[in-house]
PDB file of C-alpha atoms and ligand atoms in Angstrom:
ATOM      1  CA  MET A1354       0.000   0.000   0.000  1.00  0.00           C
ATOM      2  CA  ASN A1355       1.409   3.321  -1.033  1.00  0.00           C
ATOM      3  CA  ARG A1356       0.200   5.799   1.549  1.00  0.00           C
ATOM      4  CA  LYS A1357       0.606   9.468   0.785  1.00  0.00           C
ATOM      5  CA  GLN A1358       2.859  10.940   3.455  1.00  0.00           C
ATOM      6  CA  LEU A1359       1.483  13.676   5.696  1.00  0.00           C
ATOM      7  CA  VAL A1360       3.547  16.272   7.525  1.00  0.00           C
ATOM      8  CA  VAL A1361       1.730  18.360  10.124  1.00  0.00           C
ATOM      9  CA  GLY A1362       3.130  21.367  11.931  1.00  0.00           C
ATOM     10  CA  ASN A1363       1.986  21.814  15.525  1.00  0.00           C
ATOM     11  CA  TRP A1364       2.627  25.404  16.488  1.00  0.00           C
ATOM     12  CA  LYS A1365       1.427  24.797  20.051  1.00  0.00           C
ATOM     13  CA  MET A1366       0.924  28.102  21.923  1.00  0.00           C
ATOM     14  CA  ASN A1367       3.325  30.089  19.763  1.00  0.00           C
ATOM     15  CA  GLY A1368       2.914  32.846  17.234  1.00  0.00           C
ATOM     16  CA  SER A1369       1.664  36.366  16.745  1.00  0.00           C
ATOM     17  CA  LEU A1370      -0.075  38.014  13.818  1.00  0.00           C
ATOM     18  CA  SER A1371       3.217  39.365  12.564  1.00  0.00           C
ATOM     19  CA  ASP A1372       5.335  36.243  13.129  1.00  0.00           C
ATOM     20  CA  ASN A1373       2.700  34.052  11.505  1.00  0.00           C
ATOM     21  CA  GLU A1374       2.563  36.306   8.480  1.00  0.00           C
ATOM     22  CA  ALA A1375       6.124  35.471   7.453  1.00  0.00           C
ATOM     23  CA  LEU A1376       5.644  31.772   8.080  1.00  0.00           C
ATOM     24  CA  LEU A1377       2.363  31.591   6.185  1.00  0.00           C
ATOM     25  CA  VAL A1378       3.604  33.640   3.248  1.00  0.00           C
ATOM     26  CA  GLY A1379       6.593  31.302   3.024  1.00  0.00           C
ATOM     27  CA  LEU A1380       4.446  28.195   3.233  1.00  0.00           C
ATOM     28  CA  SER A1381       2.010  29.383   0.617  1.00  0.00           C
ATOM     29  CA  ALA A1382       4.897  30.133  -1.744  1.00  0.00           C
ATOM     30  CA  ALA A1383       6.316  26.582  -1.515  1.00  0.00           C
ATOM     31  CA  ASP A1384       5.424  25.053  -4.858  1.00  0.00           C
ATOM     32  CA  ASP A1385       7.399  21.812  -4.687  1.00  0.00           C
ATOM     33  CA  LEU A1386       5.354  19.886  -2.155  1.00  0.00           C
ATOM     34  CA  SER A1387       3.091  17.999  -4.509  1.00  0.00           C
ATOM     35  CA  GLY A1388       2.971  14.306  -3.750  1.00  0.00           C
ATOM     36  CA  LEU A1389       2.768  15.155  -0.074  1.00  0.00           C
ATOM     37  CA  ASP A1390       0.023  16.338   2.257  1.00  0.00           C
ATOM     38  CA  VAL A1391       1.042  19.224   4.499  1.00  0.00           C
ATOM     39  CA  SER A1392      -0.968  20.877   7.239  1.00  0.00           C
ATOM     40  CA  VAL A1393      -0.408  23.324  10.084  1.00  0.00           C
ATOM     41  CA  CYS A1394      -2.283  23.151  13.382  1.00  0.00           C
ATOM     42  CA  VAL A1395      -2.359  26.691  14.697  1.00  0.00           C
ATOM     43  CA  PRO A1396      -3.767  28.365  17.822  1.00  0.00           C
ATOM     44  CA  TYR A1397      -7.519  28.933  17.370  1.00  0.00           C
ATOM     45  CA  LEU A1398      -7.192  32.707  17.165  1.00  0.00           C
ATOM     46  CA  TYR A1399      -5.001  32.413  14.107  1.00  0.00           C
ATOM     47  CA  LEU A1400      -7.225  30.082  12.098  1.00  0.00           C
ATOM     48  CA  ALA A1401      -8.735  32.983  10.165  1.00  0.00           C
ATOM     49  CA  GLN A1402      -5.333  34.399   9.301  1.00  0.00           C
ATOM     50  CA  THR A1403      -4.066  30.952   8.353  1.00  0.00           C
ATOM     51  CA  ARG A1404      -7.061  30.257   6.129  1.00  0.00           C
ATOM     52  CA  GLU A1405      -6.645  33.572   4.386  1.00  0.00           C
ATOM     53  CA  HIS A1406      -3.063  32.741   3.454  1.00  0.00           C
ATOM     54  CA  LEU A1407      -3.398  29.057   2.650  1.00  0.00           C
ATOM     55  CA  ALA A1408      -6.868  28.780   1.095  1.00  0.00           C
ATOM     56  CA  ALA A1409      -5.649  29.135  -2.458  1.00  0.00           C
ATOM     57  CA  GLY A1410      -2.908  26.526  -2.167  1.00  0.00           C
ATOM     58  CA  ASN A1411      -2.415  22.884  -1.281  1.00  0.00           C
ATOM     59  CA  ILE A1412      -1.458  23.229   2.369  1.00  0.00           C
ATOM     60  CA  SER A1413      -4.325  22.642   4.772  1.00  0.00           C
ATOM     61  CA  TRP A1414      -4.789  23.815   8.353  1.00  0.00           C
ATOM     62  CA  GLY A1415      -6.096  22.423  11.577  1.00  0.00           C
ATOM     63  CA  GLY A1416      -6.879  23.032  15.234  1.00  0.00           C
ATOM     64  CA  GLN A1417      -4.962  21.785  18.250  1.00  0.00           C
ATOM     65  CA  ASN A1418      -7.917  20.777  20.398  1.00  0.00           C
ATOM     66  CA  VAL A1419     -11.718  20.737  20.440  1.00  0.00           C
ATOM     67  CA  SER A1420     -14.406  20.806  23.075  1.00  0.00           C
ATOM     68  CA  GLU A1421     -16.168  17.585  23.975  1.00  0.00           C
ATOM     69  CA  HIS A1422     -19.425  19.584  23.921  1.00  0.00           C
ATOM     70  CA  ASP A1423     -21.403  20.844  20.937  1.00  0.00           C
ATOM     71  CA  ALA A1424     -22.439  24.295  22.196  1.00  0.00           C
ATOM     72  CA  GLY A1425     -23.585  26.182  25.250  1.00  0.00           C
ATOM     73  CA  ALA A1426     -22.299  27.293  28.628  1.00  0.00           C
ATOM     74  CA  TYR A1427     -18.670  26.159  28.362  1.00  0.00           C
ATOM     75  CA  THR A1428     -16.764  29.408  28.726  1.00  0.00           C
ATOM     76  CA  GLY A1429     -13.489  29.454  26.878  1.00  0.00           C
ATOM     77  CA  GLU A1430     -14.151  26.351  24.786  1.00  0.00           C
ATOM     78  CA  ILE A1431     -14.261  25.913  21.010  1.00  0.00           C
ATOM     79  CA  SER A1432     -16.583  23.396  19.372  1.00  0.00           C
ATOM     80  CA  GLY A1433     -16.125  21.178  16.357  1.00  0.00           C
ATOM     81  CA  SER A1434     -18.663  23.148  14.343  1.00  0.00           C
ATOM     82  CA  MET A1435     -16.733  26.365  15.058  1.00  0.00           C
ATOM     83  CA  LEU A1436     -13.601  24.705  13.698  1.00  0.00           C
ATOM     84  CA  ALA A1437     -15.583  23.531  10.684  1.00  0.00           C
ATOM     85  CA  ASP A1438     -16.633  27.148  10.084  1.00  0.00           C
ATOM     86  CA  PHE A1439     -12.974  27.867   9.419  1.00  0.00           C
ATOM     87  CA  GLU A1440     -12.662  24.889   7.081  1.00  0.00           C
ATOM     88  CA  VAL A1441     -10.086  23.065   9.102  1.00  0.00           C
ATOM     89  CA  SER A1442      -9.053  19.668   7.765  1.00  0.00           C
ATOM     90  CA  PHE A1443      -7.531  18.240  10.927  1.00  0.00           C
ATOM     91  CA  GLY A1444      -7.847  18.491  14.680  1.00  0.00           C
ATOM     92  CA  LEU A1445      -5.266  17.246  17.160  1.00  0.00           C
ATOM     93  CA  VAL A1446      -6.644  15.205  20.020  1.00  0.00           C
ATOM     94  CA  GLY A1447      -4.826  13.481  22.844  1.00  0.00           C
ATOM     95  CA  HIS A1448      -1.617  15.416  22.571  1.00  0.00           C
ATOM     96  CA  SER A1449       0.507  14.479  25.579  1.00  0.00           C
ATOM     97  CA  GLU A1450       0.504  18.111  26.726  1.00  0.00           C
ATOM     98  CA  ARG A1451      -3.300  17.980  26.884  1.00  0.00           C
ATOM     99  CA  ARG A1452      -3.217  14.619  28.611  1.00  0.00           C
ATOM    100  CA  SER A1453      -0.688  15.686  31.229  1.00  0.00           C
ATOM    101  CA  PHE A1454      -1.317  19.433  31.818  1.00  0.00           C
ATOM    102  CA  TYR A1455      -5.104  19.338  31.387  1.00  0.00           C
ATOM    103  CA  ALA A1456      -5.777  15.845  32.731  1.00  0.00           C
ATOM    104  CA  GLU A1457      -7.427  14.628  29.541  1.00  0.00           C
ATOM    105  CA  THR A1458      -8.322  10.979  29.920  1.00  0.00           C
ATOM    106  CA  ASN A1459      -8.345   8.329  27.229  1.00  0.00           C
ATOM    107  CA  GLU A1460     -12.132   8.477  27.231  1.00  0.00           C
ATOM    108  CA  LEU A1461     -12.222  12.253  26.817  1.00  0.00           C
ATOM    109  CA  VAL A1462      -9.777  12.010  23.918  1.00  0.00           C
ATOM    110  CA  GLY A1463     -12.116   9.477  22.311  1.00  0.00           C
ATOM    111  CA  ILE A1464     -15.114  11.772  22.738  1.00  0.00           C
ATOM    112  CA  LYS A1465     -13.180  14.657  21.179  1.00  0.00           C
ATOM    113  CA  ALA A1466     -12.241  12.476  18.213  1.00  0.00           C
ATOM    114  CA  ARG A1467     -15.925  11.603  17.775  1.00  0.00           C
ATOM    115  CA  LYS A1468     -16.932  15.274  17.898  1.00  0.00           C
ATOM    116  CA  LEU A1469     -14.459  16.125  15.164  1.00  0.00           C
ATOM    117  CA  LEU A1470     -15.659  13.288  12.944  1.00  0.00           C
ATOM    118  CA  SER A1471     -19.247  14.404  13.404  1.00  0.00           C
ATOM    119  CA  VAL A1472     -18.426  17.692  11.673  1.00  0.00           C
ATOM    120  CA  GLY A1473     -16.231  16.169   8.985  1.00  0.00           C
ATOM    121  CA  ILE A1474     -12.837  16.986  10.501  1.00  0.00           C
ATOM    122  CA  THR A1475     -10.135  14.311  10.569  1.00  0.00           C
ATOM    123  CA  PRO A1476      -8.840  13.703  14.078  1.00  0.00           C
ATOM    124  CA  ILE A1477      -5.115  13.250  14.483  1.00  0.00           C
ATOM    125  CA  VAL A1478      -5.081  11.033  17.546  1.00  0.00           C
ATOM    126  CA  CYS A1479      -1.829  11.301  19.475  1.00  0.00           C
ATOM    127  CA  VAL A1480      -0.666   8.341  21.520  1.00  0.00           C
ATOM    128  CA  GLY A1481       2.569   7.721  23.364  1.00  0.00           C
ATOM    129  CA  GLU A1482       4.228   6.493  26.499  1.00  0.00           C
ATOM    130  CA  THR A1483       6.313   8.263  29.121  1.00  0.00           C
ATOM    131  CA  LEU A1484       9.918   7.324  29.759  1.00  0.00           C
ATOM    132  CA  LYS A1485       8.930   5.555  32.953  1.00  0.00           C
ATOM    133  CA  GLN A1486       6.352   3.516  31.087  1.00  0.00           C
ATOM    134  CA  ARG A1487       8.853   2.630  28.362  1.00  0.00           C
ATOM    135  CA  GLU A1488      11.390   1.538  30.930  1.00  0.00           C
ATOM    136  CA  ALA A1489       8.761  -0.592  32.616  1.00  0.00           C
ATOM    137  CA  GLU A1490       8.031  -2.149  29.199  1.00  0.00           C
ATOM    138  CA  GLU A1491       4.499  -0.827  29.227  1.00  0.00           C
ATOM    139  CA  THR A1492       4.652   0.955  25.884  1.00  0.00           C
ATOM    140  CA  PHE A1493       2.381  -1.382  23.943  1.00  0.00           C
ATOM    141  CA  GLY A1494      -0.154  -1.626  26.742  1.00  0.00           C
ATOM    142  CA  ILE A1495      -0.338   2.147  27.132  1.00  0.00           C
ATOM    143  CA  ILE A1496      -0.798   2.948  23.478  1.00  0.00           C
ATOM    144  CA  SER A1497      -3.293   0.110  22.997  1.00  0.00           C
ATOM    145  CA  ALA A1498      -5.419   1.511  25.807  1.00  0.00           C
ATOM    146  CA  GLN A1499      -5.193   5.000  24.297  1.00  0.00           C
ATOM    147  CA  LEU A1500      -6.248   3.677  20.887  1.00  0.00           C
ATOM    148  CA  GLU A1501      -8.998   1.406  22.194  1.00  0.00           C
ATOM    149  CA  ALA A1502     -10.675   4.246  24.075  1.00  0.00           C
ATOM    150  CA  VAL A1503     -10.893   6.204  20.828  1.00  0.00           C
ATOM    151  CA  ILE A1504     -12.271   3.269  18.870  1.00  0.00           C
ATOM    152  CA  GLU A1505     -14.865   2.707  21.545  1.00  0.00           C
ATOM    153  CA  GLN A1506     -16.132   6.251  21.012  1.00  0.00           C
ATOM    154  CA  ILE A1507     -15.972   6.513  17.240  1.00  0.00           C
ATOM    155  CA  GLY A1508     -17.038   2.956  16.382  1.00  0.00           C
ATOM    156  CA  LEU A1509     -15.273   0.448  14.172  1.00  0.00           C
ATOM    157  CA  GLU A1510     -16.933   1.884  11.077  1.00  0.00           C
ATOM    158  CA  ASN A1511     -14.924   5.089  11.494  1.00  0.00           C
ATOM    159  CA  LEU A1512     -11.490   3.553  11.973  1.00  0.00           C
ATOM    160  CA  GLY A1513     -10.541   4.412   8.421  1.00  0.00           C
ATOM    161  CA  ARG A1514     -11.164   8.106   9.080  1.00  0.00           C
ATOM    162  CA  LEU A1515      -8.429   8.568  11.665  1.00  0.00           C
ATOM    163  CA  VAL A1516      -4.843   9.677  11.470  1.00  0.00           C
ATOM    164  CA  LEU A1517      -2.659   8.410  14.316  1.00  0.00           C
ATOM    165  CA  ALA A1518       0.441  10.098  15.657  1.00  0.00           C
ATOM    166  CA  TYR A1519       2.904   8.179  17.788  1.00  0.00           C
ATOM    167  CA  GLU A1520       4.578  10.692  20.042  1.00  0.00           C
ATOM    168  CA  PRO A1521       6.716   9.187  22.786  1.00  0.00           C
ATOM    169  CA  VAL A1522       6.314  11.676  25.628  1.00  0.00           C
ATOM    170  CA  TRP A1523      10.025  11.491  26.419  1.00  0.00           C
ATOM    171  CA  ALA A1524      10.842  12.729  22.910  1.00  0.00           C
ATOM    172  CA  ILE A1525       8.570  15.780  22.777  1.00  0.00           C
ATOM    173  CA  GLY A1526      10.463  19.038  22.940  1.00  0.00           C
ATOM    174  CA  THR A1527      13.374  17.302  24.644  1.00  0.00           C
ATOM    175  CA  GLY A1528      15.757  16.916  21.745  1.00  0.00           C
ATOM    176  CA  LEU A1529      15.565  13.140  22.311  1.00  0.00           C
ATOM    177  CA  THR A1530      14.113  11.319  19.323  1.00  0.00           C
ATOM    178  CA  ALA A1531      12.983   7.741  19.104  1.00  0.00           C
ATOM    179  CA  SER A1532      15.410   5.884  16.891  1.00  0.00           C
ATOM    180  CA  PRO A1533      13.953   4.972  13.507  1.00  0.00           C
ATOM    181  CA  GLU A1534      13.800   1.356  14.723  1.00  0.00           C
ATOM    182  CA  GLN A1535      11.983   2.290  17.938  1.00  0.00           C
ATOM    183  CA  ALA A1536       9.480   4.335  15.951  1.00  0.00           C
ATOM    184  CA  GLN A1537       8.965   1.578  13.395  1.00  0.00           C
ATOM    185  CA  GLU A1538       8.389  -1.011  16.110  1.00  0.00           C
ATOM    186  CA  VAL A1539       5.555   0.998  17.660  1.00  0.00           C
ATOM    187  CA  HIS A1540       4.056   2.081  14.334  1.00  0.00           C
ATOM    188  CA  GLU A1541       3.992  -1.520  13.158  1.00  0.00           C
ATOM    189  CA  TYR A1542       2.330  -2.554  16.385  1.00  0.00           C
ATOM    190  CA  LEU A1543      -0.317   0.156  16.012  1.00  0.00           C
ATOM    191  CA  ARG A1544      -1.056  -0.901  12.451  1.00  0.00           C
ATOM    192  CA  GLU A1545      -1.339  -4.529  13.537  1.00  0.00           C
ATOM    193  CA  GLN A1546      -3.826  -3.565  16.236  1.00  0.00           C
ATOM    194  CA  VAL A1547      -5.964  -1.767  13.698  1.00  0.00           C
ATOM    195  CA  ALA A1548      -5.609  -4.645  11.211  1.00  0.00           C
ATOM    196  CA  LEU A1549      -7.101  -7.035  13.731  1.00  0.00           C
ATOM    197  CA  LEU A1550     -10.260  -4.949  13.526  1.00  0.00           C
ATOM    198  CA  ASP A1551     -10.251  -3.691   9.940  1.00  0.00           C
ATOM    199  CA  GLU A1552      -7.580  -4.689   7.461  1.00  0.00           C
ATOM    200  CA  ALA A1553      -8.495  -2.140   4.832  1.00  0.00           C
ATOM    201  CA  ALA A1554      -8.408   0.675   7.385  1.00  0.00           C
ATOM    202  CA  ALA A1555      -5.023  -0.539   8.614  1.00  0.00           C
ATOM    203  CA  SER A1556      -3.447  -0.530   5.198  1.00  0.00           C
ATOM    204  CA  SER A1557      -4.583   2.999   4.395  1.00  0.00           C
ATOM    205  CA  LEU A1558      -4.055   4.338   7.950  1.00  0.00           C
ATOM    206  CA  ARG A1559      -1.506   7.104   8.229  1.00  0.00           C
ATOM    207  CA  ILE A1560       0.640   6.908  11.350  1.00  0.00           C
ATOM    208  CA  LEU A1561       2.771   9.990  11.923  1.00  0.00           C
ATOM    209  CA  TYR A1562       5.819  10.112  14.142  1.00  0.00           C
ATOM    210  CA  GLY A1563       6.286  13.092  16.437  1.00  0.00           C
ATOM    211  CA  GLY A1564       8.899  14.050  18.984  1.00  0.00           C
ATOM    212  CA  SER A1565      11.898  16.250  18.222  1.00  0.00           C
ATOM    213  CA  VAL A1566      11.753  15.678  14.461  1.00  0.00           C
ATOM    214  CA  LYS A1567      14.347  17.936  12.860  1.00  0.00           C
ATOM    215  CA  PRO A1568      15.866  18.301   9.392  1.00  0.00           C
ATOM    216  CA  ASP A1569      18.768  16.074  10.396  1.00  0.00           C
ATOM    217  CA  ASN A1570      16.770  13.107  11.678  1.00  0.00           C
ATOM    218  CA  ALA A1571      13.585  13.246   9.595  1.00  0.00           C
ATOM    219  CA  GLU A1572      14.731  11.296   6.585  1.00  0.00           C
ATOM    220  CA  LYS A1573      15.550   8.048   8.365  1.00  0.00           C
ATOM    221  CA  LEU A1574      12.331   8.208  10.360  1.00  0.00           C
ATOM    222  CA  PHE A1575      10.233   8.797   7.241  1.00  0.00           C
ATOM    223  CA  ARG A1576      11.909   5.868   5.487  1.00  0.00           C
ATOM    224  CA  GLN A1577      10.493   3.344   7.945  1.00  0.00           C
ATOM    225  CA  ALA A1578       7.808   1.140   6.433  1.00  0.00           C
ATOM    226  CA  ASP A1579       5.067   2.151   8.853  1.00  0.00           C
ATOM    227  CA  VAL A1580       5.990   5.805   9.336  1.00  0.00           C
ATOM    228  CA  ASP A1581       3.723   7.860   7.080  1.00  0.00           C
ATOM    229  CA  GLY A1582       4.941  11.326   7.932  1.00  0.00           C
ATOM    230  CA  GLY A1583       5.488  13.489  10.964  1.00  0.00           C
ATOM    231  CA  LEU A1584       3.905  15.736  13.559  1.00  0.00           C
ATOM    232  CA  ILE A1585       6.389  18.534  13.942  1.00  0.00           C
ATOM    233  CA  GLY A1586       6.418  20.857  16.943  1.00  0.00           C
ATOM    234  CA  GLY A1587       9.392  23.144  17.484  1.00  0.00           C
ATOM    235  CA  ALA A1588      10.796  22.778  13.985  1.00  0.00           C
ATOM    236  CA  SER A1589       7.482  23.823  12.401  1.00  0.00           C
ATOM    237  CA  LEU A1590       8.022  27.368  13.686  1.00  0.00           C
ATOM    238  CA  ASN A1591      11.045  27.768  11.478  1.00  0.00           C
ATOM    239  CA  LEU A1592      10.056  28.050   7.819  1.00  0.00           C
ATOM    240  CA  ILE A1593      13.277  26.635   6.391  1.00  0.00           C
ATOM    241  CA  ASP A1594      13.385  23.727   8.843  1.00  0.00           C
ATOM    242  CA  PHE A1595       9.739  22.863   8.308  1.00  0.00           C
ATOM    243  CA  LEU A1596       9.987  22.966   4.522  1.00  0.00           C
ATOM    244  CA  THR A1597      13.167  20.893   4.667  1.00  0.00           C
ATOM    245  CA  ILE A1598      11.395  18.280   6.771  1.00  0.00           C
ATOM    246  CA  CYS A1599       8.440  18.297   4.364  1.00  0.00           C
ATOM    247  CA  ARG A1600      10.728  17.734   1.380  1.00  0.00           C
ATOM    248  CA  LEU A1601      12.369  14.793   3.143  1.00  0.00           C
ATOM    249  CA  ALA A1602       8.973  13.127   3.308  1.00  0.00           C
ATOM    250  CA  ILE A1603       8.371  13.238  -0.453  1.00  0.00           C
TER     251      ILE A1603
HETATM  252  P1  LIG B 406       8.482  18.658  19.093  1.00  0.00           P
HETATM  253  O1  LIG B 406       6.908  18.502  19.352  1.00  0.00           O
HETATM  254  O2  LIG B 406       8.702  18.406  17.617  1.00  0.00           O
HETATM  255  O3  LIG B 406       8.811  20.064  19.488  1.00  0.00           O
HETATM  256  O4  LIG B 406       9.159  17.629  19.921  1.00  0.00           O
HETATM  257  C1  LIG B 406       6.144  17.528  18.731  1.00  0.00           C
HETATM  258  C2  LIG B 406       4.717  17.641  19.199  1.00  0.00           C
HETATM  259  O5  LIG B 406       4.517  17.855  20.402  1.00  0.00           O
HETATM  260  O6  LIG B 406       3.763  17.544  18.432  1.00  0.00           O
END
């Protein structure tokens, strides 16, 4: 199965109208990314600015979170339909920063994935283990539980509509990267888990790797059989680095 690679920038809580301008102008001018899907997940407030710059091109945009509710008295929250209003293609759910700083449970992540699907947005479901869990050889158990909770919410019939991102918590923003072999081992495991439930979904499923992906380590990661692209944090804030990483995925 030849899966089209996907590279997603995760700006996290970074940016300003003026900083974004340069980044977005640069991204929209990149005309050598065909054969690859590229997206940027920006802070909510900048979705309008991002859409304005990217709408005419091939790079899509996404949100970094979504409310588990549809509407109403949830001060400070943003719903799936609000994201859909800004034509986002993707929404991150289950990022380890949300899980650890905002106590998001596996079940909540599943509900958020379901809310995104209900408005036609593709959830990028992040899974990953901490260093302690890896050392205790709990990696597979942890990511299976994270995945199962999502499947329980969205239903087997929607498995083929997900993107997964394996992000070992110990590699996010730390400069430590999973080796290509470590990444491949987990990606293969994830695909096998999905294949047990739906073979067609497993073969088309895109599993991104995230965690300190940089221009100098991206190529080997992207060459692994079950790595279908990357979720790029820090390096997505630098236009040259991000475009270099994108090109290494083609
Ligand atoms: P990083 O972040 O590339 O800065 O490690 C990845 C992510 O958190 O999505």
